[in-house]
Structures are given as C-alpha cells and as structure tokens.
Short mmCIF file of C-alpha atoms in Angstrom, two decimals:
data_model
loop_
_atom_site.label_atom_id
_atom_site.label_comp_id
_atom_site.label_asym_id
_atom_site.label_seq_id
_atom_site.Cartn_x
_atom_site.Cartn_y
_atom_site.Cartn_z
CA UNK A 7 20.81 -55.22 -11.42
CA UNK A 8 18.52 -58.20 -10.87
CA UNK A 9 18.43 -61.14 -13.26
CA UNK A 10 15.33 -63.06 -14.31
CA UNK A 11 14.68 -66.11 -12.14
CA UNK A 12 15.66 -69.49 -13.54
CA UNK A 13 13.55 -72.12 -15.27
CA UNK A 14 10.91 -74.21 -13.51
CA UNK A 15 12.43 -76.36 -10.78
CA UNK A 16 15.95 -75.05 -11.26
CA UNK A 17 18.11 -73.85 -8.43
CA UNK A 18 18.02 -70.06 -8.15
CA UNK A 19 21.17 -68.10 -7.39
CA UNK A 20 22.90 -64.91 -8.37
CA UNK A 21 22.75 -61.28 -7.29
CA UNK A 22 19.25 -60.25 -6.22
CA UNK A 23 17.73 -63.70 -6.79
CA UNK A 24 16.31 -65.71 -3.89
CA UNK A 25 18.11 -68.99 -3.24
CA UNK A 26 16.17 -72.25 -3.56
CA UNK A 27 13.89 -73.86 -6.12
CA UNK A 28 10.77 -72.33 -7.66
CA UNK A 29 8.13 -74.60 -9.19
CA UNK A 30 5.76 -71.74 -10.05
CA UNK A 31 7.51 -69.28 -12.38
CA UNK A 32 5.58 -66.14 -13.20
CA UNK A 33 5.79 -63.96 -16.31
CA UNK A 34 5.90 -60.21 -15.74
CA UNK A 35 2.97 -58.66 -17.60
CA UNK A 36 4.98 -55.52 -18.38
CA UNK A 37 8.45 -56.70 -19.50
CA UNK A 38 7.39 -60.33 -20.20
CA UNK A 39 10.39 -61.87 -18.42
CA UNK A 40 10.12 -64.90 -16.09
CA UNK A 41 10.46 -64.35 -12.32
CA UNK A 42 9.87 -66.25 -9.08
CA UNK A 43 7.10 -65.25 -6.69
CA UNK A 44 9.57 -63.20 -4.65
CA UNK A 45 10.56 -61.02 -7.62
CA UNK A 46 7.38 -60.72 -9.69
CA UNK A 47 6.56 -57.25 -8.30
CA UNK A 48 7.75 -54.41 -10.56
CA UNK A 49 9.88 -52.86 -7.83
CA UNK A 50 11.50 -56.19 -6.92
CA UNK A 51 12.99 -56.76 -10.38
CA UNK A 52 13.38 -53.08 -11.37
CA UNK A 53 11.00 -53.51 -14.29
CA UNK A 54 11.83 -51.11 -17.12
CA UNK A 55 8.29 -51.39 -18.52
CA UNK A 56 6.43 -50.82 -15.25
CA UNK A 57 5.22 -47.39 -16.37
CA UNK A 58 2.99 -49.11 -18.96
CA UNK A 59 1.03 -51.02 -16.33
CA UNK A 60 1.44 -48.95 -13.19
CA UNK A 61 -1.26 -46.39 -14.01
CA UNK A 62 -2.26 -44.11 -11.17
CA UNK A 63 -4.67 -41.21 -11.32
CA UNK A 64 -3.40 -38.27 -9.26
CA UNK A 65 -5.88 -36.30 -7.16
CA UNK A 66 -5.80 -32.51 -6.95
CA UNK A 67 -4.74 -31.53 -3.40
CA UNK A 68 -7.02 -28.46 -3.42
CA UNK A 69 -10.34 -29.73 -4.82
CA UNK A 70 -9.87 -33.52 -4.38
CA UNK A 71 -10.82 -34.15 -8.03
CA UNK A 72 -9.06 -36.92 -9.99
CA UNK A 73 -6.87 -35.41 -12.70
CA UNK A 74 -6.46 -37.61 -15.81
CA UNK A 75 -2.87 -38.06 -17.00
CA UNK A 76 -1.98 -39.31 -20.49
CA UNK A 77 0.86 -41.76 -21.06
CA UNK A 78 4.22 -40.06 -21.04
CA UNK A 79 3.02 -36.99 -19.11
CA UNK A 80 4.42 -36.10 -15.72
CA UNK A 81 1.62 -36.23 -13.09
CA UNK A 82 3.04 -33.24 -11.17
CA UNK A 83 2.97 -31.05 -14.28
CA UNK A 84 -0.59 -32.09 -15.17
CA UNK A 85 -1.86 -31.42 -11.62
CA UNK A 86 -0.11 -28.02 -11.69
CA UNK A 87 -1.83 -27.13 -14.98
CA UNK A 88 -5.15 -28.27 -13.50
CA UNK A 89 -4.65 -25.94 -10.53
CA UNK A 90 -3.76 -23.04 -12.85
CA UNK A 91 -6.71 -23.52 -15.24
CA UNK A 92 -9.51 -25.84 -14.12
CA UNK A 93 -9.41 -26.14 -10.33
CA UNK A 94 -12.63 -25.06 -8.61
CA UNK A 95 -11.13 -24.53 -5.14
CA UNK A 96 -11.08 -21.07 -3.56
CA UNK A 97 -7.25 -20.69 -3.37
CA UNK A 98 -6.85 -21.61 -7.05
CA UNK A 99 -9.56 -19.20 -8.19
CA UNK A 100 -8.10 -16.36 -6.10
CA UNK A 101 -4.69 -17.05 -7.65
CA UNK A 102 -6.11 -16.73 -11.19
CA UNK A 103 -7.75 -13.33 -10.57
CA UNK A 104 -4.95 -10.87 -11.26
CA UNK A 105 -6.92 -8.13 -13.03
CA UNK A 106 -9.59 -7.45 -10.39
CA UNK A 107 -9.71 -3.64 -10.25
CA UNK A 108 -12.68 -2.72 -12.45
CA UNK A 109 -13.00 0.75 -13.94
CA UNK A 110 -15.96 2.66 -12.46
CA UNK A 111 -16.58 4.76 -15.61
CA UNK A 112 -20.08 3.79 -16.86
CA UNK A 113 -19.83 1.50 -19.89
CA UNK A 114 -16.14 0.66 -19.40
CA UNK A 115 -15.36 -2.98 -18.65
CA UNK A 116 -11.58 -2.63 -18.40
CA UNK A 117 -9.84 -4.19 -15.39
CA UNK A 118 -6.37 -3.27 -14.20
CA UNK A 119 -3.80 -5.17 -12.18
CA UNK A 120 -3.37 -2.26 -9.77
CA UNK A 121 -5.79 0.29 -8.40
CA UNK A 122 -5.74 3.67 -10.15
CA UNK A 123 -7.47 6.03 -7.72
CA UNK A 124 -8.57 9.51 -8.78
CA UNK A 125 -7.15 12.19 -6.45
CA UNK A 126 -10.37 14.19 -6.56
CA UNK A 127 -13.26 11.70 -6.32
CA UNK A 128 -11.23 8.81 -4.81
CA UNK A 129 -12.74 6.19 -7.13
CA UNK A 130 -10.96 3.46 -9.09
CA UNK A 131 -10.55 3.82 -12.89
CA UNK A 132 -8.61 2.16 -15.71
CA UNK A 133 -5.57 3.84 -17.23
CA UNK A 134 -7.66 5.30 -20.07
CA UNK A 135 -10.10 7.01 -17.67
CA UNK A 136 -7.70 7.89 -14.83
CA UNK A 137 -7.70 11.65 -15.49
CA UNK A 138 -10.61 13.68 -14.03
CA UNK A 139 -11.75 14.94 -17.47
CA UNK A 140 -11.83 11.40 -18.85
CA UNK A 141 -14.33 10.10 -16.30
CA UNK A 142 -16.45 13.23 -15.73
CA UNK A 143 -15.11 13.62 -12.22
CA UNK A 144 -17.54 14.94 -9.64
CA UNK A 145 -14.85 15.58 -7.04
CA UNK A 146 -13.65 18.95 -5.74
CA UNK A 147 -11.15 20.97 -7.79
CA UNK A 148 -12.27 19.74 -11.22
CA UNK A 149 -10.24 21.30 -14.07
CA UNK A 150 -12.22 23.52 -16.46
CA UNK A 151 -10.43 22.74 -19.74
CA UNK A 152 -8.17 20.18 -21.33
CA UNK A 153 -5.56 22.85 -22.20
CA UNK A 154 -2.47 22.88 -19.97
CA UNK A 155 -2.17 25.85 -17.66
CA UNK A 156 0.76 28.26 -17.89
CA UNK A 157 2.46 26.44 -15.03
CA UNK A 158 2.20 23.05 -16.79
CA UNK A 159 5.61 21.29 -16.47
CA UNK A 160 7.39 20.44 -19.73
CA UNK A 161 10.38 18.11 -19.95
CA UNK A 162 13.10 19.61 -22.15
CA UNK A 163 16.90 19.18 -22.13
CA UNK A 164 16.74 16.78 -19.16
CA UNK A 165 15.12 19.32 -16.87
CA UNK A 166 11.57 20.30 -16.01
CA UNK A 167 10.56 23.79 -17.09
CA UNK A 168 7.28 25.65 -16.79
CA UNK A 169 5.70 26.91 -20.01
CA UNK A 170 6.66 30.61 -19.49
CA UNK A 171 10.30 29.61 -18.80
CA UNK A 172 10.29 27.47 -21.95
CA UNK A 173 8.99 30.37 -24.08
CA UNK A 174 11.64 32.71 -22.63
CA UNK A 175 14.41 30.18 -23.28
CA UNK A 176 13.24 29.68 -26.89
CA UNK A 177 13.17 33.46 -27.52
CA UNK A 178 16.73 33.73 -26.19
CA UNK A 179 17.87 30.90 -28.45
CA UNK A 180 16.39 32.68 -31.51
CA UNK A 181 18.14 35.98 -30.59
CA UNK A 182 15.02 37.82 -29.45
CA UNK A 183 14.65 39.25 -25.98
#
C-alpha cells in the first residue's frame, strides 16, 4: 500500500514513495490526498476513487459505435446488452433472428423457430397450419375428410392400437363377443 507523499520540501521515504524532496506537491482530484509528481497518477498511488474520474466510453466491437455507460455499471455488461438489443451490425442482427420460418398460409403471420414442412406440398407452415387440411394443401394425396380412418392409431394402455382392434378389445372387456 502506498502512502501519501510528505509535505512541501520534506524528505520523502517509506514504502512506494520516491526518495528525495518535492517542492511541488499535487492534490489528487479523485481522493483529494497530497502526492508528489511521481505518484499523482491514479495507478501510481492505487487511488480508491479513480473510478469517479477515469471515465471511458467503450466502443462496440461489431458496429464501432460508442456505448454510453452509467456510473456503477460494468462496461462489458452494457456492451453485451447493446449487441443483444441495439447493435446494427450484420452478425448481431442475425443472432437476434431466431423465429425466421414464416408460415406460408395466406393471412397467417406466425413464425416458428424450426421449419415445419408439409409432406404433401413441401411448403413451410406454423404449428397451427401444419396439417394438410389446415392450409388447404394442393399437394398429392390430400385427405378427403377430417375424420380419422379406420386404421387411425390410438394410444391406449401404453400400446398403439388401430381403431378396429380398440373396438374389439372394448367389446371383450364388456363381455360381448
């Protein structure tokens, strides 16, 4: 730990203090202690109040724009928030666009994180319009009704059964054959 330099014209000594006499003492504008010319810099006397005067404006590494930092805020955190929200550079804007897969159903503005491709028309839709009947599919093999077919799989008792097998199993459970 460095000590403040001694009074005007006094001999200077002690740990971290330059030896000799100083006839021009200087007052630190941050901590207001007296130092010689060798120790007036904030780093030279480990000034505890240097953060009040040592104001630097960080620059965004992507868009080279100065990012204002309020007192008490960490510059790294503020620059990171700038990159996440306000940065106009291409990499930052690409990073922000997560939901980019727009639904192709006319009138729908929904965007999904992943592509949901219809098996019949091979177009991208949102989860609401992913089924062929929901987006008026023009692809081959379009289903004719919304009712499930007789081979529609049904999950029951931890196994997958077709509708006829489910009806047969239910009749057997009720005692009818």
